[in-house]
Structures are given as C-alpha cells and as structure tokens.
Coordinates of N, CA, C and O in Angstrom, one line a residue:
I1 N 109.4 132.8 98.2 CA 108.9 131.5 98.6 C 107.4 131.4 98.6 O 106.8 130.4 98.2
M2 N 106.8 132.5 99.0 CA 105.3 132.5 99.1 C 104.6 132.1 97.8 O 103.6 131.6 97.8
S3 N 105.3 132.4 96.7 CA 104.7 132.1 95.4 C 104.4 130.6 95.2 O 103.6 130.2 94.3
D4 N 105.1 129.8 95.9 CA 104.9 128.3 95.8 C 103.6 127.9 96.4 O 103.3 126.7 96.3
Q5 N 103.1 128.8 97.2 CA 101.9 128.3 97.9 C 100.6 128.5 97.1 O 100.6 129.2 96.2
F6 N 99.6 127.8 97.5 CA 98.5 127.6 96.7 C 97.3 128.1 97.6 O 97.1 127.6 98.7
N7 N 96.5 129.0 97.1 CA 95.3 129.4 97.8 C 94.1 128.5 97.6 O 93.8 128.2 96.5
L8 N 93.6 128.0 98.7 CA 92.4 127.1 98.6 C 91.2 127.9 99.1 O 91.3 128.5 100.1
N9 N 90.1 127.9 98.3 CA 88.9 128.5 98.8 C 88.1 127.5 99.5 O 87.6 126.5 98.9
V10 N 87.9 127.7 100.8 CA 87.0 126.9 101.6 C 85.9 127.7 102.2 O 86.1 128.9 102.4
N11 N 84.8 127.1 102.4 CA 83.7 127.8 103.0 C 83.3 127.1 104.3 O 83.1 125.9 104.4
K12 N 83.2 127.9 105.3 CA 82.8 127.4 106.6 C 81.4 126.8 106.5 O 80.6 127.3 105.8
R13 N 81.1 125.7 107.2 CA 79.8 125.2 107.2 C 79.4 124.8 108.6 O 80.3 124.7 109.5
E14 N 78.1 124.6 108.8 CA 77.7 124.0 110.1 C 77.9 122.5 110.0 O 78.0 122.0 108.9
L15 N 78.0 121.8 111.1 CA 78.1 120.4 111.0 C 76.9 119.8 110.3 O 75.8 120.3 110.6
V16 N 77.0 118.9 109.4 CA 75.9 118.5 108.6 C 75.5 117.1 108.8 O 76.3 116.2 109.3
N17 N 74.2 116.8 108.6 CA 73.7 115.5 108.6 C 73.9 114.8 107.3 O 74.3 115.4 106.3
K18 N 73.5 113.5 107.2 CA 73.7 112.8 106.0 C 73.0 113.4 104.7 O 73.6 113.5 103.7
G19 N 71.8 113.8 104.9 CA 71.0 114.4 103.8 C 71.7 115.6 103.2 O 71.9 115.8 102.0
E20 N 72.2 116.4 104.2 CA 72.9 117.6 103.8 C 74.2 117.3 103.0 O 74.5 117.9 102.1
R21 N 74.9 116.2 103.5 CA 76.1 115.8 102.9 C 75.9 115.4 101.4 O 76.6 115.8 100.5
K22 N 74.8 114.7 101.2 CA 74.4 114.3 99.8 C 74.2 115.5 99.0 O 74.6 115.6 97.8
R23 N 73.5 116.4 99.6 CA 73.1 117.6 98.8 C 74.4 118.4 98.4 O 74.5 118.8 97.3
L24 N 75.3 118.6 99.4 CA 76.5 119.3 99.1 C 77.3 118.5 98.0 O 77.8 119.2 97.1
F25 N 77.3 117.2 98.1 CA 78.0 116.4 97.1 C 77.5 116.6 95.7 O 78.2 116.7 94.8
K26 N 76.1 116.6 95.6 CA 75.5 116.9 94.3 C 75.9 118.2 93.7 O 76.0 118.4 92.5
Q27 N 76.2 119.2 94.6 CA 76.6 120.5 94.1 C 78.1 120.5 93.9 O 78.6 121.6 93.6
G28 N 78.7 119.4 94.0 CA 80.2 119.3 93.7 C 81.0 119.9 94.8 O 82.1 120.4 94.6
K29 N 80.5 119.8 96.0 CA 81.2 120.2 97.2 C 81.6 119.1 98.1 O 80.8 118.1 98.3
V30 N 82.8 119.1 98.6 CA 83.3 118.1 99.5 C 83.4 118.6 100.9 O 84.1 119.6 101.1
P31 N 82.9 117.9 101.9 CA 83.0 118.4 103.3 C 84.4 118.1 103.9 O 85.1 117.2 103.4
G32 N 84.8 118.9 104.8 CA 86.1 118.6 105.4 C 86.1 119.3 106.8 O 85.2 120.0 107.2
I33 N 87.2 119.0 107.5 CA 87.4 119.7 108.8 C 88.8 120.2 108.9 O 89.8 119.6 108.5
Y34 N 88.9 121.4 109.4 CA 90.2 122.1 109.6 C 90.6 122.0 111.0 O 89.7 122.3 111.9
Y35 N 91.8 121.5 111.3 CA 92.3 121.4 112.7 C 93.4 122.4 112.8 O 94.3 122.4 112.0
S36 N 93.4 123.2 113.9 CA 94.5 124.1 114.1 C 95.8 123.4 114.5 O 95.7 122.2 115.0
H37 N 96.9 124.0 114.4 CA 98.2 123.3 114.7 C 98.3 122.8 116.1 O 99.0 121.8 116.4
N38 N 97.6 123.4 117.0 CA 97.6 122.9 118.4 C 96.4 122.2 118.7 O 96.1 121.9 119.9
S39 N 95.5 121.9 117.7 CA 94.3 121.1 117.8 C 93.3 121.6 118.8 O 92.5 120.9 119.3
K40 N 93.4 122.9 119.1 CA 92.5 123.5 120.1 C 91.2 123.8 119.3 O 90.1 123.9 119.9
E41 N 91.3 123.9 118.0 CA 90.1 124.4 117.3 C 89.9 123.5 116.1 O 90.9 123.1 115.4
S42 N 88.7 123.2 115.8 CA 88.4 122.5 114.5 C 87.2 123.2 113.9 O 86.3 123.6 114.5
V43 N 87.3 123.5 112.6 CA 86.3 124.2 111.9 C 85.8 123.3 110.7 O 86.6 123.0 109.8
P44 N 84.5 123.0 110.7 CA 84.0 122.3 109.5 C 83.9 123.2 108.3 O 83.6 124.4 108.5
F45 N 84.2 122.7 107.2 CA 84.1 123.5 106.0 C 83.7 122.7 104.8 O 83.6 121.4 104.9
Y46 N 83.4 123.3 103.7 CA 83.4 122.5 102.5 C 84.2 123.2 101.4 O 84.5 124.3 101.5
I47 N 84.5 122.4 100.4 CA 85.4 122.9 99.4 C 84.9 122.3 98.0 O 84.4 121.2 98.0
D48 N 85.1 123.1 97.0 CA 84.6 122.7 95.7 C 85.5 121.6 95.2 O 86.7 121.6 95.3
K49 N 84.8 120.6 94.5 CA 85.6 119.5 94.0 C 86.7 119.9 93.0 O 87.8 119.4 93.0
N50 N 86.3 120.9 92.1 CA 87.3 121.4 91.1 C 88.5 122.0 91.8 O 89.7 121.8 91.4
E51 N 88.2 122.7 92.9 CA 89.3 123.3 93.7 C 90.2 122.3 94.2 O 91.4 122.4 94.3
L52 N 89.6 121.2 94.7 CA 90.3 120.1 95.3 C 91.2 119.4 94.3 O 92.4 119.1 94.6
S53 N 90.7 119.2 93.1 CA 91.6 118.5 92.1 C 92.7 119.4 91.6 O 93.8 118.9 91.4
K54 N 92.4 120.7 91.6 CA 93.5 121.6 91.3 C 94.6 121.5 92.3 O 95.8 121.5 92.1
A55 N 94.2 121.4 93.6 CA 95.1 121.4 94.7 C 96.0 120.1 94.6 O 97.2 120.1 94.9
Q56 N 95.3 119.0 94.3 CA 96.1 117.7 94.2 C 97.1 117.8 93.1 O 98.1 117.1 93.2
K57 N 96.9 118.6 92.1 CA 97.9 118.6 91.0 C 98.9 119.6 91.3 O 100.0 119.7 90.6
A58 N 98.7 120.5 92.3 CA 99.7 121.6 92.5 C 101.0 121.0 93.0 O 101.0 119.9 93.6
E59 N 102.1 121.7 92.7 CA 103.4 121.2 93.0 C 103.8 121.6 94.4 O 104.9 122.0 94.7
T60 N 102.8 121.5 95.3 CA 103.1 121.9 96.7 C 102.3 121.0 97.7 O 101.4 120.4 97.3
Q61 N 102.7 121.1 98.9 CA 102.0 120.4 99.9 C 101.4 121.3 100.9 O 100.6 121.0 101.8
I62 N 101.7 122.6 100.7 CA 101.3 123.6 101.7 C 100.3 124.5 101.0 O 100.5 125.0 99.9
F63 N 99.2 124.7 101.6 CA 98.1 125.5 101.0 C 97.7 126.7 102.0 O 97.9 126.5 103.2
N64 N 97.3 127.7 101.4 CA 96.7 128.8 102.2 C 95.2 128.7 102.2 O 94.6 128.6 101.1
I65 N 94.6 128.8 103.4 CA 93.2 128.9 103.4 C 92.8 130.1 104.2 O 93.5 130.5 105.1
S66 N 91.6 130.6 104.0 CA 91.0 131.6 104.9 C 89.9 131.0 105.7 O 89.0 130.5 105.1
V67 N 90.1 130.9 107.0 CA 89.0 130.4 107.8 C 88.4 131.6 108.5 O 89.1 132.2 109.3
G68 N 87.2 131.9 108.2 CA 86.6 133.1 108.7 C 87.4 134.2 108.1 O 87.6 134.3 106.9
D69 N 88.0 135.1 108.9 CA 88.8 136.2 108.4 C 90.3 136.0 108.6 O 91.1 136.8 108.4
K70 N 90.7 134.7 109.0 CA 92.1 134.5 109.3 C 92.7 133.7 108.2 O 92.1 132.7 107.7
K71 N 93.9 134.1 107.8 CA 94.6 133.3 106.8 C 95.4 132.2 107.5 O 96.0 132.4 108.6
R72 N 95.4 131.0 107.0 CA 96.1 129.9 107.6 C 96.9 129.1 106.6 O 96.5 129.0 105.5
N73 N 98.0 128.6 107.1 CA 98.8 127.6 106.3 C 98.3 126.2 106.7 O 98.3 125.9 107.8
V74 N 98.0 125.4 105.7 CA 97.5 124.0 106.0 C 98.2 123.0 105.2 O 98.7 123.3 104.1
L75 N 98.1 121.8 105.7 CA 98.5 120.6 104.9 C 97.2 119.7 104.8 O 96.4 119.7 105.7
F76 N 97.2 118.9 103.8 CA 96.2 117.8 103.8 C 96.6 116.7 104.7 O 97.6 116.1 104.6
K77 N 95.8 116.5 105.7 CA 96.1 115.5 106.7 C 95.6 114.1 106.3 O 96.3 113.1 106.3
S78 N 94.4 114.1 105.9 CA 93.9 112.8 105.3 C 92.8 113.1 104.3 O 92.0 114.0 104.5
I79 N 92.7 112.2 103.4 CA 91.7 112.3 102.3 C 91.0 111.0 102.3 O 91.6 109.9 102.2
Q80 N 89.6 111.0 102.4 CA 88.9 109.8 102.3 C 88.3 109.7 100.9 O 87.7 110.6 100.4
Y81 N 88.4 108.5 100.3 CA 87.9 108.2 99.0 C 86.7 107.3 99.1 O 86.6 106.5 100.0
H82 N 85.7 107.5 98.2 CA 84.6 106.6 98.1 C 85.1 105.2 97.6 O 85.8 105.1 96.6
P83 N 84.7 104.1 98.3 CA 85.3 102.8 97.9 C 85.0 102.4 96.5 O 85.7 101.6 95.9
V84 N 83.8 102.8 96.0 CA 83.5 102.4 94.6 C 83.9 103.4 93.6 O 84.6 103.1 92.6
T85 N 83.5 104.7 93.8 CA 83.7 105.6 92.7 C 85.0 106.3 92.8 O 85.5 107.0 91.9
D86 N 85.7 106.1 93.9 CA 87.1 106.7 94.1 C 87.0 108.2 94.2 O 88.0 108.9 94.1
E87 N 85.8 108.8 94.3 CA 85.7 110.2 94.5 C 86.1 110.6 95.9 O 85.9 109.8 96.8
I88 N 86.6 111.8 96.0 CA 86.9 112.2 97.4 C 85.7 112.6 98.1 O 84.8 113.3 97.6
I89 N 85.5 112.0 99.3 CA 84.3 112.3 100.1 C 84.5 113.1 101.3 O 83.6 113.6 101.9
H90 N 85.8 113.2 101.8 CA 86.0 114.0 103.0 C 87.5 114.3 103.0 O 88.3 113.5 102.7
V91 N 87.8 115.6 103.5 CA 89.2 115.9 103.7 C 89.4 116.5 105.1 O 88.6 117.2 105.6
D92 N 90.6 116.2 105.6 CA 91.0 116.9 106.9 C 92.2 117.8 106.5 O 93.1 117.3 105.9
L93 N 92.1 119.0 106.9 CA 93.2 120.0 106.7 C 93.8 120.2 108.1 O 93.1 120.4 109.1
Y94 N 95.1 120.3 108.1 CA 95.8 120.5 109.4 C 96.6 121.8 109.4 O 97.4 122.0 108.5
G95 N 96.3 122.7 110.3 CA 97.0 124.0 110.3 C 98.4 123.8 110.8 O 98.7 122.9 111.6
I96 N 99.3 124.5 110.2 CA 100.7 124.4 110.5 C 101.3 125.8 110.8 O 100.8 126.8 110.3
K97 N 102.4 125.8 111.5 CA 103.2 126.9 111.7 C 104.5 126.7 110.8 O 105.1 125.6 110.9
M98 N 104.9 127.7 110.1 CA 106.0 127.5 109.1 C 107.3 127.2 109.8 O 108.2 126.7 109.2
D99 N 107.4 127.5 111.1 CA 108.7 127.3 111.8 C 108.6 126.1 112.8 O 109.4 125.9 113.6
Q100 N 107.5 125.3 112.6 CA 107.4 124.1 113.5 C 107.4 122.8 112.6 O 106.8 122.8 111.6
L101 N 108.1 121.8 113.1 CA 108.1 120.5 112.4 C 106.7 119.9 112.2 O 105.9 120.0 113.1
V102 N 106.5 119.3 111.1 CA 105.3 118.6 110.9 C 105.6 117.2 110.5 O 106.7 116.9 110.0
S103 N 104.7 116.3 110.7 CA 104.9 114.9 110.3 C 103.9 114.6 109.1 O 102.7 114.8 109.3
V104 N 104.5 114.2 108.0 CA 103.6 114.0 106.8 C 104.0 112.7 106.1 O 105.1 112.2 106.2
N105 N 103.0 112.2 105.3 CA 103.3 111.0 104.5 C 103.6 111.5 103.1 O 103.0 112.4 102.5
V106 N 104.7 111.0 102.6 CA 105.2 111.4 101.3 C 105.2 110.1 100.3 O 105.6 109.1 100.8
A107 N 104.7 110.3 99.1 CA 104.7 109.2 98.2 C 106.0 108.7 97.8 O 107.0 109.5 97.7
I108 N 106.1 107.4 97.6 CA 107.4 106.8 97.1 C 107.3 106.7 95.6 O 106.3 106.2 95.0
N109 N 108.3 107.1 94.9 CA 108.4 107.1 93.5 C 109.4 106.1 93.0 O 110.6 106.3 93.3
I110 N 109.0 105.0 92.4 CA 109.9 104.0 92.0 C 110.6 104.3 90.7 O 109.9 104.6 89.7
L111 N 111.9 104.3 90.6 CA 112.7 104.6 89.4 C 113.4 103.3 88.9 O 113.8 102.5 89.7
G112 N 113.6 103.3 87.6 CA 114.4 102.2 87.0 C 113.6 100.9 86.9 O 112.4 100.8 87.4
T113 N 114.2 99.9 86.3 CA 113.6 98.6 86.2 C 114.5 97.6 86.8 O 115.7 97.6 86.5
A114 N 113.9 96.8 87.7 CA 114.8 95.9 88.5 C 115.4 94.8 87.5 O 114.7 94.3 86.7
K115 N 116.7 94.5 87.8 CA 117.3 93.5 87.0 C 116.5 92.2 87.0 O 116.4 91.5 86.0
G116 N 116.0 91.9 88.2 CA 115.3 90.6 88.3 C 114.0 90.5 87.5 O 113.6 89.4 87.2
I117 N 113.5 91.6 87.0 CA 112.3 91.5 86.2 C 112.6 91.0 84.8 O 111.9 90.2 84.3
V118 N 113.8 91.3 84.3 CA 114.3 90.8 83.1 C 114.4 89.3 83.1 O 114.2 88.6 82.1
E119 N 114.7 88.8 84.3 CA 114.9 87.4 84.5 C 113.6 86.7 84.9 O 113.6 85.5 85.3
G120 N 112.5 87.4 84.8 CA 111.2 86.8 85.0 C 110.6 87.0 86.4 O 109.7 86.4 86.8
G121 N 111.3 87.9 87.1 CA 110.7 88.2 88.5 C 109.6 89.3 88.4 O 109.3 89.8 87.3
I122 N 109.0 89.5 89.5 CA 107.9 90.5 89.6 C 108.3 91.4 90.7 O 108.7 91.0 91.8
L123 N 108.1 92.7 90.4 CA 108.3 93.7 91.5 C 107.1 93.9 92.3 O 106.0 94.2 91.8
V124 N 107.3 93.7 93.6 CA 106.1 93.9 94.5 C 106.4 95.1 95.4 O 107.4 95.2 96.1
Q125 N 105.5 96.1 95.4 CA 105.7 97.3 96.2 C 104.8 97.2 97.4 O 103.6 97.1 97.3
N126 N 105.5 97.1 98.6 CA 104.7 97.0 99.8 C 104.3 98.3 100.4 O 103.4 98.4 101.1
L127 N 105.2 99.3 100.2 CA 104.9 100.7 100.7 C 104.7 101.7 99.6 O 105.5 101.7 98.7
N128 N 103.6 102.4 99.7 CA 103.4 103.5 98.7 C 103.9 104.8 99.2 O 104.0 105.8 98.5
E129 N 104.0 104.9 100.5 CA 104.5 106.2 101.1 C 105.2 106.0 102.4 O 105.1 104.9 103.0
I130 N 106.0 107.0 102.8 CA 106.7 106.9 104.0 C 106.4 108.1 104.8 O 106.0 109.2 104.3
E131 N 106.5 108.0 106.1 CA 106.3 109.2 107.0 C 107.6 109.9 107.3 O 108.5 109.2 107.7
I132 N 107.6 111.2 107.1 CA 108.8 111.9 107.5 C 108.4 113.1 108.3 O 107.2 113.5 108.4
E133 N 109.4 113.7 109.0 CA 109.1 114.9 109.8 C 110.1 115.9 109.3 O 111.3 115.7 109.1
C134 N 109.6 117.1 109.1 CA 110.4 118.2 108.6 C 109.7 119.5 108.8 O 108.5 119.5 109.2
L135 N 110.3 120.6 108.4 CA 109.6 121.9 108.4 C 108.7 121.9 107.1 O 109.1 121.4 106.1
P136 N 107.6 122.6 107.2 CA 106.7 122.7 106.1 C 107.3 123.0 104.8 O 107.0 122.4 103.8
M137 N 108.2 123.9 104.8 CA 108.8 124.3 103.5 C 109.7 123.3 102.9 O 110.0 123.3 101.7
D138 N 110.1 122.3 103.7 CA 111.0 121.3 103.2 C 110.3 120.0 102.7 O 111.0 119.0 102.4
I139 N 109.0 120.0 102.8 CA 108.3 118.7 102.5 C 108.5 118.4 101.0 O 108.2 119.2 100.1
P140 N 109.1 117.2 100.7 CA 109.3 116.9 99.3 C 108.0 116.4 98.6 O 107.1 116.0 99.3
Q141 N 107.9 116.6 97.3 CA 106.8 116.1 96.6 C 106.6 114.6 96.7 O 105.6 114.0 96.8
S142 N 107.8 113.9 96.5 CA 107.9 112.5 96.6 C 109.3 112.1 96.9 O 110.2 112.9 96.9
V143 N 109.5 110.8 97.3 CA 110.8 110.3 97.5 C 111.1 109.3 96.5 O 110.4 108.3 96.3
D144 N 112.3 109.5 95.8 CA 112.6 108.5 94.7 C 113.4 107.3 95.2 O 114.3 107.5 96.1
I145 N 113.1 106.2 94.7 CA 113.8 105.0 95.0 C 114.2 104.2 93.7 O 113.3 103.9 92.9
D146 N 115.5 104.0 93.6 CA 115.9 103.3 92.4 C 116.0 101.8 92.6 O 116.7 101.4 93.5
V147 N 115.3 101.1 91.8 CA 115.3 99.6 92.0 C 116.1 98.8 91.0 O 116.1 97.6 90.9
S148 N 116.9 99.6 90.1 CA 117.6 98.9 89.0 C 118.4 97.7 89.4 O 118.6 96.8 88.7
D149 N 119.0 97.8 90.6 CA 120.0 96.8 91.0 C 119.4 95.5 91.6 O 120.1 94.6 92.0
L150 N 118.1 95.5 91.8 CA 117.4 94.4 92.5 C 117.3 93.2 91.6 O 116.8 93.2 90.5
D151 N 117.9 92.1 92.2 CA 117.7 90.8 91.5 C 116.5 90.0 92.2 O 116.0 90.5 93.2
I152 N 116.2 88.9 91.6 CA 115.2 88.1 92.2 C 115.6 87.7 93.6 O 116.7 87.3 93.9
G153 N 114.7 87.9 94.5 CA 115.0 87.6 95.9 C 115.5 88.8 96.7 O 115.6 88.8 97.9
D154 N 115.8 89.9 96.0 CA 116.3 91.1 96.7 C 115.1 92.0 97.1 O 114.0 91.9 96.6
S155 N 115.4 92.8 98.2 CA 114.3 93.7 98.6 C 115.0 95.0 99.1 O 116.2 95.0 99.4
L156 N 114.3 96.1 99.1 CA 114.8 97.3 99.6 C 114.0 97.7 100.9 O 112.8 97.7 100.8
R157 N 114.7 98.0 101.9 CA 114.0 98.4 103.2 C 114.0 99.9 103.3 O 114.8 100.6 102.6
V158 N 113.2 100.4 104.2 CA 113.1 101.9 104.4 C 114.5 102.5 104.7 O 114.8 103.6 104.4
E159 N 115.3 101.7 105.5 CA 116.7 102.2 105.9 C 117.6 102.6 104.7 O 118.5 103.3 104.9
T160 N 117.2 102.0 103.5 CA 118.1 102.3 102.3 C 117.7 103.7 101.7 O 118.4 104.2 100.8
I161 N 116.7 104.3 102.2 CA 116.3 105.6 101.6 C 117.3 106.7 101.9 O 117.7 106.8 103.1
D162 N 117.7 107.4 100.9 CA 118.7 108.4 101.1 C 117.9 109.8 101.2 O 117.5 110.3 100.2
L163 N 117.7 110.2 102.4 CA 117.0 111.5 102.6 C 117.8 112.7 102.8 O 118.9 112.6 103.4
D164 N 117.4 113.8 102.4 CA 118.0 115.1 102.7 C 118.1 115.2 104.2 O 117.2 114.8 104.9
E165 N 119.2 115.9 104.7 CA 119.3 115.9 106.2 C 118.3 116.8 106.9 O 118.1 116.7 108.1
K166 N 117.5 117.5 106.1 CA 116.4 118.3 106.7 C 115.2 117.4 107.1 O 114.3 117.9 107.7
L167 N 115.3 116.2 106.6 CA 114.1 115.3 106.7 C 114.4 114.2 107.7 O 115.5 113.6 107.7
T168 N 113.5 113.9 108.6 CA 113.7 112.8 109.5 C 112.7 111.7 109.2 O 111.5 112.0 109.1
L169 N 113.2 110.5 109.1 CA 112.3 109.4 108.7 C 111.5 108.9 110.0 O 112.1 108.7 111.0
K170 N 110.2 108.7 109.8 CA 109.4 108.3 111.0 C 109.0 106.8 110.8 O 108.6 106.1 111.7
T171 N 108.9 106.4 109.5 CA 108.5 105.0 109.2 C 109.6 104.1 109.7 O 110.8 104.4 109.7
S172 N 109.2 102.9 110.2 CA 110.2 102.0 110.8 C 111.2 101.5 109.8 O 110.8 101.1 108.7
M173 N 112.5 101.5 110.1 CA 113.6 101.3 109.2 C 113.5 99.9 108.5 O 114.0 99.7 107.4
D174 N 113.0 98.9 109.2 CA 113.1 97.6 108.6 C 111.9 97.2 107.8 O 111.7 96.1 107.3
Q175 N 111.0 98.2 107.6 CA 109.9 97.9 106.7 C 110.4 97.7 105.3 O 111.2 98.5 104.8
I176 N 109.8 96.7 104.6 CA 110.2 96.5 103.2 C 109.4 97.4 102.2 O 108.2 97.5 102.3
I177 N 110.1 98.1 101.4 CA 109.4 99.0 100.4 C 109.1 98.2 99.2 O 107.9 98.1 98.8
V178 N 110.1 97.6 98.6 CA 109.8 96.8 97.4 C 110.7 95.5 97.4 O 111.7 95.5 98.1
S179 N 110.2 94.5 96.8 CA 111.0 93.3 96.6 C 110.7 92.7 95.3 O 109.7 93.0 94.6
V180 N 111.7 91.9 94.8 CA 111.5 91.2 93.5 C 111.3 89.7 93.8 O 112.2 89.1 94.4
T181 N 110.2 89.2 93.5 CA 109.9 87.8 93.7 C 109.8 87.0 92.4 O 109.6 87.6 91.4
L182 N 109.9 85.7 92.5 CA 109.8 84.9 91.4 C 108.4 84.8 91.0 O 107.5 84.5 91.8
A183 N 108.1 84.9 89.7 CA 106.7 84.8 89.2 C 106.3 83.3 89.3 O 107.2 82.4 89.1
A184 N 105.1 83.1 89.6 CA 104.6 81.7 89.7 C 104.7 81.2 88.2 O 104.2 81.8 87.3
K185 N 105.3 80.0 88.1 CA 105.4 79.4 86.7 C 104.1 78.9 86.2 O 103.3 78.3 86.9
E186 N 103.7 79.3 85.0 CA 102.5 78.8 84.4 C 102.9 77.5 83.7 O 103.9 77.4 83.1
E187 N 102.0 76.5 83.8 CA 102.2 75.3 83.0 C 102.1 75.6 81.6 O 101.0 76.1 81.1
E188 N 103.1 75.2 80.8 CA 103.0 75.5 79.4 C 102.3 74.3 78.7 O 102.6 73.2 79.0
P189 N 101.3 74.6 77.9 CA 100.7 73.5 77.1 C 101.7 72.8 76.2 O 102.6 73.4 75.7
E190 N 101.6 71.5 76.1 CA 102.5 70.7 75.3 C 102.4 71.1 73.9 O 101.3 71.3 73.3

C-alpha cells in the first residue's frame, strides 16, 4: 500500500514578509503551512512549484513529507490560486493519522451526455466537488456521476450519489449537483 504514496519535498521556513514571498516565488517556490492532525502544531514551509505540479498529477491524495526529521502523512487541505495567473500561491497541508477519519473534498466527475442536451438543453453544473469523510486510504480520486438520463428540467441532487460504504457524505443531501435547463432561444434572423 505504501507504494501508492508520494513523497513531497518541503523545506521549513521562517514566517515571511511580503518581499520575502515575492523572492521565494521568483525562485519557483510556493509557501505553505503544515498543520498537525490535532492542530497543536503548525510549521511554515515552502515547496518547489515543479514538485507541487507533480503532486497534483499523482494518483493519490496522501503524501509523505518530512517536517524537520519527522516523517508525516499529509493531505492538501486548501490550495490558493492567483486570481489572474491561476498560479498556486499558497498551500495548506494537513497531517493525518492513517487510522483516523478525515474530511476531504473530492472532485465530481460528470459522465455521459444528458438526453436533454440533444433536445437543446444546457447542462449546468452547480457543484464541482463534494465533501466526504473516510479513512485516508479510502479517499477516492473523484466521484463519478452519470447524467445520461437527464431531460430538460431534470436535476441530480447530492442524495443520488452512490458512494462506497466506506465513505460518508458530508455535503448536504439536497444540494443540486447538475441540472439541465432550457437554452435561451436566440432570435433567428428572417
């Protein structure tokens, strides 16, 4: 099982001011903060941008980092993007224990083409991710939702998601994930 994990190289840093942050950024480093699983401890670090993009492509949600001389299992808790360039400007890593439940956001993956689209509808996706609770090893890469049966006017709510019994849904059941709505008619020129 360990082979599925991904080692992240992070470097401890002192808390930095703005100028320092710019300098780190120019060097291709992104600042972040590591929080221990019981939140007693937080360690500022920085991580190489290349390292970060490798991590995002990895088929896992659990990473190993060394903080000081201790090995830790971590999840990405939140990632902040630059509003214009879309570059990652800050990451929070959250320490986990492999035998303790964690709460994570998992991407929703839309499958199929809704029937209603063929009839001129538009698929509107309201939720891009859902929150689930599970053991770290059971975190899914994404949750698939098949929209093939949706007609115009139909929608799928969170309650329709079929989850593995190891996973507990935290997002509220009546939230709409996707719906098919009628496209606004364009006036056709005579």
